[in-house]
């Protein structure tokens, strides 16, 4: 089973990918992670990547293709793959088909975690954590039982991430739309695009994804 998981930052894509890795032994091939790993490994390819990144340039499609090729070659035939952050253009989608075919694989599903932008903004902007133990809270959905006191450790210090603000979230959403717009119609036409309500509870999203993968 080989899938592409799509969803804007904050849609819970990382959590769902982690579960697929843990529950089904799938391997997540994230473009960003692969680039960093190769660069740190100091291989010839890694050094080329480092040179491109240090120059502030975008890594070429050819390099990303080589990385995916190499990573697929390391896997057992039975291990499923979750692609994350690739493809982002129609040309890359075609390239991915070719790479998968070389490894006797094919893309089974493209799963998009759909979000309501306003609700996502509300969900992200309102969240904060205990500065001491990391317990998660939310202005609207999960206030501490005693105002200003952490339920778990009793601390009175809380913190918010600087990028959890409306402007950043909306910018990330716009970037996501721009990156996925070229590829969604390709997979939709092929009949392998599936949409899941990313605003549902984490558990419900997992169940919906499992139903797709199990062909239910
Ligand atoms: Zn705490």
Short mmCIF file of C-alpha atoms and ligand atoms in Angstrom, two decimals:
data_model
loop_
_atom_site.label_atom_id
_atom_site.label_comp_id
_atom_site.label_asym_id
_atom_site.label_seq_id
_atom_site.Cartn_x
_atom_site.Cartn_y
_atom_site.Cartn_z
CA UNK A 1 0.00 0.00 0.00
CA UNK A 2 1.51 3.32 -1.10
CA UNK A 3 -0.26 6.56 -0.32
CA UNK A 4 0.15 10.31 -0.41
CA UNK A 5 -1.10 12.08 2.68
CA UNK A 6 -2.19 15.66 2.11
CA UNK A 7 -3.28 18.30 4.57
CA UNK A 8 -2.34 21.79 5.71
CA UNK A 9 -0.20 22.34 8.82
CA UNK A 10 -2.44 21.83 11.85
CA UNK A 11 -4.73 19.32 10.13
CA UNK A 12 -3.19 16.45 12.09
CA UNK A 13 -1.27 14.90 9.21
CA UNK A 14 1.79 14.18 11.34
CA UNK A 15 -0.26 12.41 13.99
CA UNK A 16 -2.04 10.26 11.42
CA UNK A 17 1.21 9.39 9.65
CA UNK A 18 2.74 8.37 13.00
CA UNK A 19 -0.20 6.05 13.61
CA UNK A 20 0.10 4.44 10.18
CA UNK A 21 3.80 3.88 10.83
CA UNK A 22 3.10 2.35 14.26
CA UNK A 23 0.00 0.32 13.34
CA UNK A 24 0.85 -0.86 9.84
CA UNK A 25 4.63 -0.72 9.67
CA UNK A 26 4.42 1.84 6.90
CA UNK A 27 7.37 4.13 6.19
CA UNK A 28 6.95 7.88 5.92
CA UNK A 29 8.99 9.48 3.16
CA UNK A 30 8.90 13.17 3.89
CA UNK A 31 10.85 15.30 1.41
CA UNK A 32 12.18 17.60 4.14
CA UNK A 33 13.33 14.70 6.34
CA UNK A 34 14.97 12.88 3.43
CA UNK A 35 16.89 15.99 2.38
CA UNK A 36 18.11 16.64 5.93
CA UNK A 37 19.10 12.99 6.47
CA UNK A 38 21.05 12.80 3.22
CA UNK A 39 22.79 16.11 3.89
CA UNK A 40 23.80 14.98 7.38
CA UNK A 41 25.01 11.61 6.06
CA UNK A 42 27.63 13.49 4.02
CA UNK A 43 27.22 11.33 0.89
CA UNK A 44 28.03 12.71 -2.59
CA UNK A 45 24.34 13.41 -3.07
CA UNK A 46 24.19 14.88 0.44
CA UNK A 47 27.04 17.27 -0.37
CA UNK A 48 25.27 18.39 -3.54
CA UNK A 49 22.12 19.02 -1.50
CA UNK A 50 24.10 20.98 1.07
CA UNK A 51 25.64 23.18 -1.66
CA UNK A 52 22.22 23.93 -3.15
CA UNK A 53 20.64 24.66 0.24
CA UNK A 54 23.58 26.79 1.41
CA UNK A 55 23.19 28.86 -1.75
CA UNK A 56 19.56 29.39 -0.77
CA UNK A 57 18.34 27.65 -3.91
CA UNK A 58 15.58 25.10 -4.34
CA UNK A 59 16.62 21.47 -4.55
CA UNK A 60 15.99 20.20 -8.08
CA UNK A 61 13.37 17.62 -9.01
CA UNK A 62 16.18 15.37 -10.16
CA UNK A 63 17.75 15.34 -6.68
CA UNK A 64 14.43 14.70 -4.95
CA UNK A 65 13.71 11.87 -7.41
CA UNK A 66 17.09 10.28 -6.66
CA UNK A 67 16.39 10.48 -2.94
CA UNK A 68 12.99 8.81 -3.27
CA UNK A 69 14.53 6.16 -5.50
CA UNK A 70 17.27 5.43 -2.94
CA UNK A 71 14.88 5.34 -0.02
CA UNK A 72 12.49 2.97 -1.80
CA UNK A 73 15.40 0.66 -2.66
CA UNK A 74 16.11 0.24 1.07
CA UNK A 75 12.58 -0.99 1.89
CA UNK A 76 11.13 -4.48 1.92
CA UNK A 77 8.66 -5.10 -0.86
CA UNK A 78 5.83 -5.50 1.64
CA UNK A 79 6.40 -2.19 3.40
CA UNK A 80 3.89 0.49 2.53
CA UNK A 81 4.98 4.07 1.98
CA UNK A 82 3.43 7.38 2.98
CA UNK A 83 4.61 10.26 0.79
CA UNK A 84 4.59 13.62 2.49
CA UNK A 85 5.49 16.89 0.77
CA UNK A 86 5.84 15.29 -2.66
CA UNK A 87 4.67 15.52 -5.42
CA UNK A 88 3.77 19.20 -5.67
CA UNK A 89 3.51 19.63 -9.43
CA UNK A 90 1.93 17.66 -12.26
CA UNK A 91 5.43 16.90 -13.59
CA UNK A 92 6.50 15.49 -10.22
CA UNK A 93 3.34 13.37 -10.08
CA UNK A 94 4.38 11.80 -13.40
CA UNK A 95 7.93 11.29 -12.13
CA UNK A 96 6.65 9.58 -9.00
CA UNK A 97 4.64 7.12 -11.11
CA UNK A 98 7.82 6.22 -12.97
CA UNK A 99 9.88 5.78 -9.79
CA UNK A 100 7.19 3.62 -8.18
CA UNK A 101 6.92 1.47 -11.31
CA UNK A 102 10.68 0.83 -11.21
CA UNK A 103 10.20 -0.55 -7.69
CA UNK A 104 7.16 -2.63 -8.67
CA UNK A 105 4.92 -0.31 -6.71
CA UNK A 106 1.95 1.83 -7.53
CA UNK A 107 0.10 4.62 -5.80
CA UNK A 108 -3.03 3.25 -4.15
CA UNK A 109 -4.61 6.31 -2.57
CA UNK A 110 -4.17 10.03 -2.15
CA UNK A 111 -5.81 10.96 1.13
CA UNK A 112 -6.59 14.59 1.81
CA UNK A 113 -7.37 15.76 5.33
CA UNK A 114 -9.93 18.44 4.65
CA UNK A 115 -10.18 21.35 7.01
CA UNK A 116 -12.46 24.29 7.49
CA UNK A 117 -10.08 27.25 7.43
CA UNK A 118 -11.89 29.35 10.03
CA UNK A 119 -12.26 26.41 12.39
CA UNK A 120 -8.59 25.53 11.91
CA UNK A 121 -7.58 29.08 12.78
CA UNK A 122 -9.71 28.90 15.95
CA UNK A 123 -8.17 25.53 16.86
CA UNK A 124 -4.56 26.64 16.39
CA UNK A 125 -4.72 30.23 17.62
CA UNK A 126 -6.39 29.25 20.93
CA UNK A 127 -3.93 26.57 21.97
CA UNK A 128 -1.34 26.90 24.70
CA UNK A 129 0.67 24.61 26.95
CA UNK A 130 1.88 24.42 30.52
CA UNK A 131 5.42 25.84 30.56
CA UNK A 132 6.48 23.27 33.17
CA UNK A 133 4.96 19.91 32.14
CA UNK A 134 3.80 20.58 28.59
CA UNK A 135 0.12 19.71 29.19
CA UNK A 136 -2.01 21.10 26.35
CA UNK A 137 -4.86 23.57 26.81
CA UNK A 138 -7.12 25.70 24.65
CA UNK A 139 -8.82 29.06 25.27
CA UNK A 140 -12.15 27.74 24.09
CA UNK A 141 -12.05 23.95 24.10
CA UNK A 142 -9.95 23.00 27.10
CA UNK A 143 -9.42 25.45 29.94
CA UNK A 144 -7.70 24.28 33.16
CA UNK A 145 -10.22 23.24 35.85
CA UNK A 146 -8.91 26.02 38.10
CA UNK A 147 -8.24 29.18 36.09
CA UNK A 148 -4.52 29.84 35.64
CA UNK A 149 -3.44 26.53 37.26
CA UNK A 150 -2.22 23.48 35.34
CA UNK A 151 -4.45 20.44 35.99
CA UNK A 152 -1.49 18.11 35.80
CA UNK A 153 1.33 19.78 37.75
CA UNK A 154 -0.22 22.84 39.43
CA UNK A 155 2.11 25.28 37.65
CA UNK A 156 0.87 28.81 36.92
CA UNK A 157 3.14 29.35 33.91
CA UNK A 158 1.77 28.80 30.43
CA UNK A 159 3.21 29.47 27.02
CA UNK A 160 2.05 29.96 23.45
CA UNK A 161 3.96 29.33 20.24
CA UNK A 162 4.77 32.55 18.42
CA UNK A 163 3.62 31.13 15.07
CA UNK A 164 0.21 30.10 16.43
CA UNK A 165 -1.35 33.35 15.25
CA UNK A 166 -4.07 33.94 12.69
CA UNK A 167 -1.87 35.57 10.05
CA UNK A 168 0.66 32.73 10.08
CA UNK A 169 -2.03 30.06 9.96
CA UNK A 170 -3.78 31.73 7.01
CA UNK A 171 -0.48 32.14 5.15
CA UNK A 172 0.29 28.44 5.67
CA UNK A 173 -3.19 27.53 4.39
CA UNK A 174 -2.68 29.62 1.25
CA UNK A 175 0.73 27.99 0.64
CA UNK A 176 -0.82 24.56 1.08
CA UNK A 177 -3.60 25.31 -1.40
CA UNK A 178 -1.09 26.62 -3.94
CA UNK A 179 1.04 23.48 -3.58
CA UNK A 180 -1.78 20.94 -3.80
CA UNK A 181 -3.94 22.59 -6.45
CA UNK A 182 -1.79 21.27 -9.33
CA UNK A 183 -1.93 17.64 -8.20
CA UNK A 184 -5.40 17.12 -6.70
CA UNK A 185 -7.21 17.02 -10.10
CA UNK A 186 -4.72 14.44 -11.43
CA UNK A 187 -5.48 11.94 -8.69
CA UNK A 188 -9.16 12.79 -8.63
CA UNK A 189 -9.38 11.94 -12.34
CA UNK A 190 -7.60 8.67 -11.64
CA UNK A 191 -10.21 7.78 -9.03
CA UNK A 192 -7.76 7.37 -6.13
CA UNK A 193 -8.39 10.64 -4.29
CA UNK A 194 -10.16 10.22 -0.95
CA UNK A 195 -11.20 13.04 1.36
CA UNK A 196 -11.37 12.71 5.12
CA UNK A 197 -12.78 15.26 7.55
CA UNK A 198 -9.63 16.57 9.23
CA UNK A 199 -11.66 18.53 11.76
CA UNK A 200 -13.03 15.35 13.35
CA UNK A 201 -11.50 13.81 16.50
CA UNK A 202 -8.05 12.27 15.96
CA UNK A 203 -9.51 8.82 16.62
CA UNK A 204 -12.31 9.27 14.08
CA UNK A 205 -9.84 10.47 11.45
CA UNK A 206 -7.72 7.34 12.06
CA UNK A 207 -10.78 5.13 11.67
CA UNK A 208 -11.74 6.86 8.42
CA UNK A 209 -8.21 6.44 7.00
CA UNK A 210 -8.10 2.77 8.08
CA UNK A 211 -11.42 2.16 6.31
CA UNK A 212 -9.97 3.58 3.08
CA UNK A 213 -6.77 1.53 3.31
CA UNK A 214 -8.71 -1.63 4.11
CA UNK A 215 -11.01 -1.01 1.18
CA UNK A 216 -14.13 -0.80 3.32
ZN1 LIG B 1 1.68 21.48 34.02
#
